[in-house]
GROMACS .gro file of C-alpha atoms in nm:
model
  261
    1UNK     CA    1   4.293  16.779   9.217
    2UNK     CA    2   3.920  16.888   9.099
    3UNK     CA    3   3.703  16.730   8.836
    4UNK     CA    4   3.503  16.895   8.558
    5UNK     CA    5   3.344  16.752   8.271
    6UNK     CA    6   3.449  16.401   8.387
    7UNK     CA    7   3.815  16.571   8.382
    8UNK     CA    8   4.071  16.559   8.635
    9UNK     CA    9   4.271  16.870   8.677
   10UNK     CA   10   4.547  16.995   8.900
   11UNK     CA   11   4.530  17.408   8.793
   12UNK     CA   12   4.268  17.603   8.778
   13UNK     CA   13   4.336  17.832   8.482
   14UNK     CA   14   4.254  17.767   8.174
   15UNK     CA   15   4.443  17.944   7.882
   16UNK     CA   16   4.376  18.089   7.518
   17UNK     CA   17   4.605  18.044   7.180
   18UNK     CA   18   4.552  18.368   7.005
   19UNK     CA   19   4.698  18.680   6.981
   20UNK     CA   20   5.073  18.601   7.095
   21UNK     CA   21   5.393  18.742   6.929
   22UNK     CA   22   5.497  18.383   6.799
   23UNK     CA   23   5.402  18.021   6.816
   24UNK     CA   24   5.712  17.966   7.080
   25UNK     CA   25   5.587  18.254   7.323
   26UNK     CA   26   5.262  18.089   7.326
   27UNK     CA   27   5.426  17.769   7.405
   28UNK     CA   28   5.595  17.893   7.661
   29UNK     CA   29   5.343  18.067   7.801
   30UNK     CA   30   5.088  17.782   7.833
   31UNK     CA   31   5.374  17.584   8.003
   32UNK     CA   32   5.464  17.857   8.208
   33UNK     CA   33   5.080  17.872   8.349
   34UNK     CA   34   5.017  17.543   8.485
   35UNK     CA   35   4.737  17.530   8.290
   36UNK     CA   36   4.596  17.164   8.140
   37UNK     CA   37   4.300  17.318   7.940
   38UNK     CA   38   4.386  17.533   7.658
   39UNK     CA   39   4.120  17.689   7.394
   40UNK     CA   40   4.156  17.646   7.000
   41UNK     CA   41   3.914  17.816   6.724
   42UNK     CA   42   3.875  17.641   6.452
   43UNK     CA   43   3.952  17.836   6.139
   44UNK     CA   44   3.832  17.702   5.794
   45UNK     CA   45   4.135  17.695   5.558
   46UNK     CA   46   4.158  17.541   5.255
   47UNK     CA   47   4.338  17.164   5.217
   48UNK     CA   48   4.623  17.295   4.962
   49UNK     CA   49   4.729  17.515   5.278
   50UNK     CA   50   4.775  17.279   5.510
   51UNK     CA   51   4.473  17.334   5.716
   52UNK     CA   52   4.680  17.516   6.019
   53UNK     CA   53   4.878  17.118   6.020
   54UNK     CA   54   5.142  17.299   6.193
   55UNK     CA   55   4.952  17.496   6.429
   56UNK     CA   56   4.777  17.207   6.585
   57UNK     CA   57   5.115  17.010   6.597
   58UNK     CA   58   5.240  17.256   6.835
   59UNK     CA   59   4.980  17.299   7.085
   60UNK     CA   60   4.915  16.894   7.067
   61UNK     CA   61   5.246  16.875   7.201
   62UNK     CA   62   5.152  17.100   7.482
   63UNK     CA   63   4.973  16.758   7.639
   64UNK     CA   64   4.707  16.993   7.748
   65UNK     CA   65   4.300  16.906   7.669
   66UNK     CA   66   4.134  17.102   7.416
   67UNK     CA   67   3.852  17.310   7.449
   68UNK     CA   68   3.752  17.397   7.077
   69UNK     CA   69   3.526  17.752   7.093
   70UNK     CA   70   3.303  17.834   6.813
   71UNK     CA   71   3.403  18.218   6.807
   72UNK     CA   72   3.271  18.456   6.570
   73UNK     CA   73   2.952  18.258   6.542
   74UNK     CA   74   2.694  18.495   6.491
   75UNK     CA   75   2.371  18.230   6.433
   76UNK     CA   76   2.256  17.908   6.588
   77UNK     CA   77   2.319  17.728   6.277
   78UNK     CA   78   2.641  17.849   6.209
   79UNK     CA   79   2.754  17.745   6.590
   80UNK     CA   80   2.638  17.397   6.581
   81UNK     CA   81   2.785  17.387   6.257
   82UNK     CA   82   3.160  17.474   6.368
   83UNK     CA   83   3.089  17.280   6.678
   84UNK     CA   84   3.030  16.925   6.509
   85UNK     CA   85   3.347  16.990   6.310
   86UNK     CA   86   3.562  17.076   6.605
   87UNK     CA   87   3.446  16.780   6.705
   88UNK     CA   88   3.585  16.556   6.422
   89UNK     CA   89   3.891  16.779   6.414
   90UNK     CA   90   3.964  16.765   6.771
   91UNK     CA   91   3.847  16.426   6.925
   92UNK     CA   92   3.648  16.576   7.190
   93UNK     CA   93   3.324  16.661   7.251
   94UNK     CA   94   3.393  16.945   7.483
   95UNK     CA   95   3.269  17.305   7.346
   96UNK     CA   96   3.295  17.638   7.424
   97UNK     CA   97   3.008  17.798   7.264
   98UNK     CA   98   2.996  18.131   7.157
   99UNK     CA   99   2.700  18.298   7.009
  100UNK     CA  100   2.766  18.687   6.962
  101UNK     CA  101   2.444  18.905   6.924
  102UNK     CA  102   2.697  19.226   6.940
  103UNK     CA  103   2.963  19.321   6.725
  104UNK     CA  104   3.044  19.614   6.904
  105UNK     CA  105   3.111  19.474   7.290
  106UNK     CA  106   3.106  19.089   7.165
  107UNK     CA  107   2.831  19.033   7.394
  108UNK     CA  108   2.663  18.705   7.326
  109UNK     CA  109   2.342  18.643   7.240
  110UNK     CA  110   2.115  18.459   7.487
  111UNK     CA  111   1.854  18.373   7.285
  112UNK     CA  112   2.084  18.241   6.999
  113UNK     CA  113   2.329  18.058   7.315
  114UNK     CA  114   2.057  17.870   7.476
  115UNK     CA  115   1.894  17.720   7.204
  116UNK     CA  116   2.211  17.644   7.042
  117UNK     CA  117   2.293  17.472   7.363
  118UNK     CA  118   1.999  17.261   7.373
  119UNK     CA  119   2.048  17.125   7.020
  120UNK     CA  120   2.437  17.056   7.127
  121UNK     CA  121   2.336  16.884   7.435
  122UNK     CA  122   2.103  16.665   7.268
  123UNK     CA  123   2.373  16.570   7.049
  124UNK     CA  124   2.606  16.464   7.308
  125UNK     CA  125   2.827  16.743   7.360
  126UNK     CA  126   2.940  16.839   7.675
  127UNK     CA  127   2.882  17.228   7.669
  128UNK     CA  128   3.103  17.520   7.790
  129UNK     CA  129   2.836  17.852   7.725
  130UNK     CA  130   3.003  18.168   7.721
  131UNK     CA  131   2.718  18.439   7.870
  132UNK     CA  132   2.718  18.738   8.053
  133UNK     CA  133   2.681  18.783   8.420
  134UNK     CA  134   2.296  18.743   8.421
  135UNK     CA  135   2.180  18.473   8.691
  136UNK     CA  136   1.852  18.369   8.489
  137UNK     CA  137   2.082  18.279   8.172
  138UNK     CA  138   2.283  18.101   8.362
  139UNK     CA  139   2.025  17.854   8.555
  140UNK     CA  140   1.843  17.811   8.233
  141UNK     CA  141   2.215  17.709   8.091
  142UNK     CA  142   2.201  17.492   8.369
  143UNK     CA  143   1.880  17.333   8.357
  144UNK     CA  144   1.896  17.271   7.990
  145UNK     CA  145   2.196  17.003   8.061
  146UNK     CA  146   2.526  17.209   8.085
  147UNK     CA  147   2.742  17.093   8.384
  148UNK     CA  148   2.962  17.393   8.365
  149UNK     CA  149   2.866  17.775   8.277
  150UNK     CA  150   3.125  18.053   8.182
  151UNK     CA  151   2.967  18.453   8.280
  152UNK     CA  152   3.209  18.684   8.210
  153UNK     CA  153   3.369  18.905   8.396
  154UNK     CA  154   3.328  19.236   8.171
  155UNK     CA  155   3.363  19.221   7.763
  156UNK     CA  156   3.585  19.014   7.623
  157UNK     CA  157   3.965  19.144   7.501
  158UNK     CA  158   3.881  19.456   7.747
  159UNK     CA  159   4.047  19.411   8.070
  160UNK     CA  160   3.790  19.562   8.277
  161UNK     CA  161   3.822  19.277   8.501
  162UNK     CA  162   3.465  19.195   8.732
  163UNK     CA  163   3.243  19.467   8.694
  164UNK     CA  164   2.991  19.315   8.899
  165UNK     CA  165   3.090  19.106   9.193
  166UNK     CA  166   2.741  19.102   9.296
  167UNK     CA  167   2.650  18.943   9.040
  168UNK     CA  168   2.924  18.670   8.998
  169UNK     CA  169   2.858  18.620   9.386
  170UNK     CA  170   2.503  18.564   9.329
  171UNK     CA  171   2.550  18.332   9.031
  172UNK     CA  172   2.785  18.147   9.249
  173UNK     CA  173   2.577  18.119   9.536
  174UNK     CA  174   2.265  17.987   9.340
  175UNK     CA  175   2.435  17.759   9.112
  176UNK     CA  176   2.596  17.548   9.412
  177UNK     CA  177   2.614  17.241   9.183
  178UNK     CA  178   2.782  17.396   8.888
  179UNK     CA  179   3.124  17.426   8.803
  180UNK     CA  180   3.173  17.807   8.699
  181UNK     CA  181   3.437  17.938   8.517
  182UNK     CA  182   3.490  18.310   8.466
  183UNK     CA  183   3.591  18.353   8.090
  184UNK     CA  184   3.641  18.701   7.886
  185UNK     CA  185   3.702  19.061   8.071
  186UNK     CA  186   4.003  18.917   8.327
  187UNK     CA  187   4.311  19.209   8.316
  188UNK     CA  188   4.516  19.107   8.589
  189UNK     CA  189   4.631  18.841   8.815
  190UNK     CA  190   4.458  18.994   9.137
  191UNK     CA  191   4.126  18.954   8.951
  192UNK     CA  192   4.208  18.613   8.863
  193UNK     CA  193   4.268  18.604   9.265
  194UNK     CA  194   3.941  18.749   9.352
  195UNK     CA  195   3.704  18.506   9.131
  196UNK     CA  196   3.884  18.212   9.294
  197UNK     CA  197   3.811  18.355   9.627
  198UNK     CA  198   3.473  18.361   9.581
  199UNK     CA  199   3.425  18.018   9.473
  200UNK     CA  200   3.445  18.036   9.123
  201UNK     CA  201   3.617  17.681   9.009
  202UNK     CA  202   3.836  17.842   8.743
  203UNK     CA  203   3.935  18.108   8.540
  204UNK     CA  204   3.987  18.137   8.130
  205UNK     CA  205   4.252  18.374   8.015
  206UNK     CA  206   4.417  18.478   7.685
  207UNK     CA  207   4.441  18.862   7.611
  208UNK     CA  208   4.601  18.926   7.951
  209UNK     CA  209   4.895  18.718   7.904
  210UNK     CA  210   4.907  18.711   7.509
  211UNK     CA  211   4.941  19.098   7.466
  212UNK     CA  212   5.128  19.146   7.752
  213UNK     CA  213   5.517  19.289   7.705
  214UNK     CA  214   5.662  19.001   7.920
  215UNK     CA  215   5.362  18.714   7.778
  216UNK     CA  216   5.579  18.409   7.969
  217UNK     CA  217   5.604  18.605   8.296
  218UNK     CA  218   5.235  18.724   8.321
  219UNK     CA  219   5.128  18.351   8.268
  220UNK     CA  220   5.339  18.235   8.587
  221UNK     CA  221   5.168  18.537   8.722
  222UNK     CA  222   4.839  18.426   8.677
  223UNK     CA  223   4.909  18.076   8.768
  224UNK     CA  224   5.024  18.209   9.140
  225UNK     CA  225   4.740  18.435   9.148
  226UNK     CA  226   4.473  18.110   9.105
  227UNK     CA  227   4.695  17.912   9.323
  228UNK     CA  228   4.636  18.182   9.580
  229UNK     CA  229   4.277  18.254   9.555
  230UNK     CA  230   4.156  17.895   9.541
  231UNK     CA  231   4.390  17.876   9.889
  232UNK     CA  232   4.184  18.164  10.030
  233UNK     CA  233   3.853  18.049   9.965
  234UNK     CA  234   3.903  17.722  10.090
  235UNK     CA  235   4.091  17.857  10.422
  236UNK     CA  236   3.794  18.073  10.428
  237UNK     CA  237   3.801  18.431  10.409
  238UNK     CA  238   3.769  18.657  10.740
  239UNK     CA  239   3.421  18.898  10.710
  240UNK     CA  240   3.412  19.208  10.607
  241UNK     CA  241   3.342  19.495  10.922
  242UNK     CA  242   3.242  19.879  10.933
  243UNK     CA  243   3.410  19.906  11.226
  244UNK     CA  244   3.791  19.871  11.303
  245UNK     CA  245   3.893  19.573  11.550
  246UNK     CA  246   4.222  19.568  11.697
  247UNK     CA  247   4.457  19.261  11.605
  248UNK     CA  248   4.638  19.282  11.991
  249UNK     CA  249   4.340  19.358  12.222
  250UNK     CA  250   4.442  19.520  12.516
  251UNK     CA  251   4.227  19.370  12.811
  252UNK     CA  252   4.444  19.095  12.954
  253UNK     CA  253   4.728  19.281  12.855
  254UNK     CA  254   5.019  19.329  13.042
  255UNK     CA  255   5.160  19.682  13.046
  256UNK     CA  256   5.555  19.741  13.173
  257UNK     CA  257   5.658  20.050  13.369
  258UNK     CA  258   5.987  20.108  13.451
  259UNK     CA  259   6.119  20.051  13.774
  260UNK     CA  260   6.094  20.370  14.046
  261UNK     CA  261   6.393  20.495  14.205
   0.00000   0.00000   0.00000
């Protein structure tokens, strides 16, 4: 059990809605993860369509907590906009905000993110910034109110997994007090696995499991691979060497020889 956001959680991996084959894939998949945060962009449809009515019945029945994003926002306004209507949509005043400055590699923008932020903050949201790796973004994220941060690990959608450990390390290590999630550029299960084991609090997925052949599957996947890293870090990890070290040392050891004639 862990807390964030005045949450309490059991699993560590948080989980997207988009992109899967059907509605009933996605349901199982979410179910098949473990995961009891799930991520939900708010699409503006007119009232004579039903609004997505059906949509949000499903993944309410999920029993999971929402974590509305404002993707595709491209200004400050037009984040705090779809932010305060998640809002009223979805209950909660949890928000993944997303500010992209680039349409080519979805990077956000960090200008654009962190005064967004403020503004949110002041209006008594409890803020979940998507940003790159950059430490400085992050502990001004972090002095401006936001309890948890989300660098990425490379671009979002791309798979690349953590491009720079170095940096996620340092972000880690100089954030002590903040929960960090890695969110956007996760491929595989062993990279879920390796942000875990260095301290990172959770993980956000989607792409990885949604456009995978076997989407159920690769969500159990995932949910071992969080499982497992989260169990490393906290056993503690054995340091790294340049030099080999034998696992049976030899002094003290007894060696046989066979009996003379």
């Amino acid at each position: 059990m862990w807390e964030i956001a005045d949450r309490e959680l059991d699993s560590r991996l948080f989980i997207g809605t988009a992109l899967y084959p059907s509605p009933e894939i996605m349901l199982e998949s979410i179910r098949a993860s473990g995961s009891q945060v799930i991520t939900v962009s708010l699409r503006r449809q007119a009232p004579d369509q039903g609004g997505g009515q059906s949509f949000w019945d499903l993944v309410r029945g999920v029993g999971a907590a929402f974590l509305p994003n404002t993707a595709g926002c491209k200004s400050v306004k037009e984040a705090v906009t779809t932010a305060q209507m998640a809002r009223e949509i979805f209950d909660t005043n949890w928000i993944k905000l997303e500010v992209i400055g680039d349409d080519y590699n979805l990077q956000p923008d960090p200008f654009g993110l962190l005064e967004a932020t403020k503004e949110l903050i002041s209006q008594d949201f409890e803020v979940f910034p998507y940003c790159t790796d950059d430490l400085v973004l992050c502990q001004r994220l972090a002095d401006a109110g936001c309890r948890v941060v989300m660098p990425w690990a490379s671009p979002i959608g791309s798979g690349q997994g953590l491009l720079n450990p170095f940096n996620l390390k340092m972000i880690r290590k100089r954030l002590p007090d903040v929960k960090l999630v890695v969110d956007a550029g996760i491929g595989k299960p062993s990279d879920a696995a390796l942000a875990l084991e260095m301290g990172y609090d959770a993980v956000l997925i989607n792409s990885a499991v949604a456009l995978s052949p076997d989407p159920v599957t690769m969500a159990r996947a995932f949910k071992l691979a969080v499982e497992a890293g989260r169990s490393g870090y906290e056993a503690g990890l054995m340091p790294q060497r340049d030099f080999a070290s034998p696992s049976t040392p030899t002094l003290g050891t007894p060696f046989w020889h066979g009996e003379k004639a």
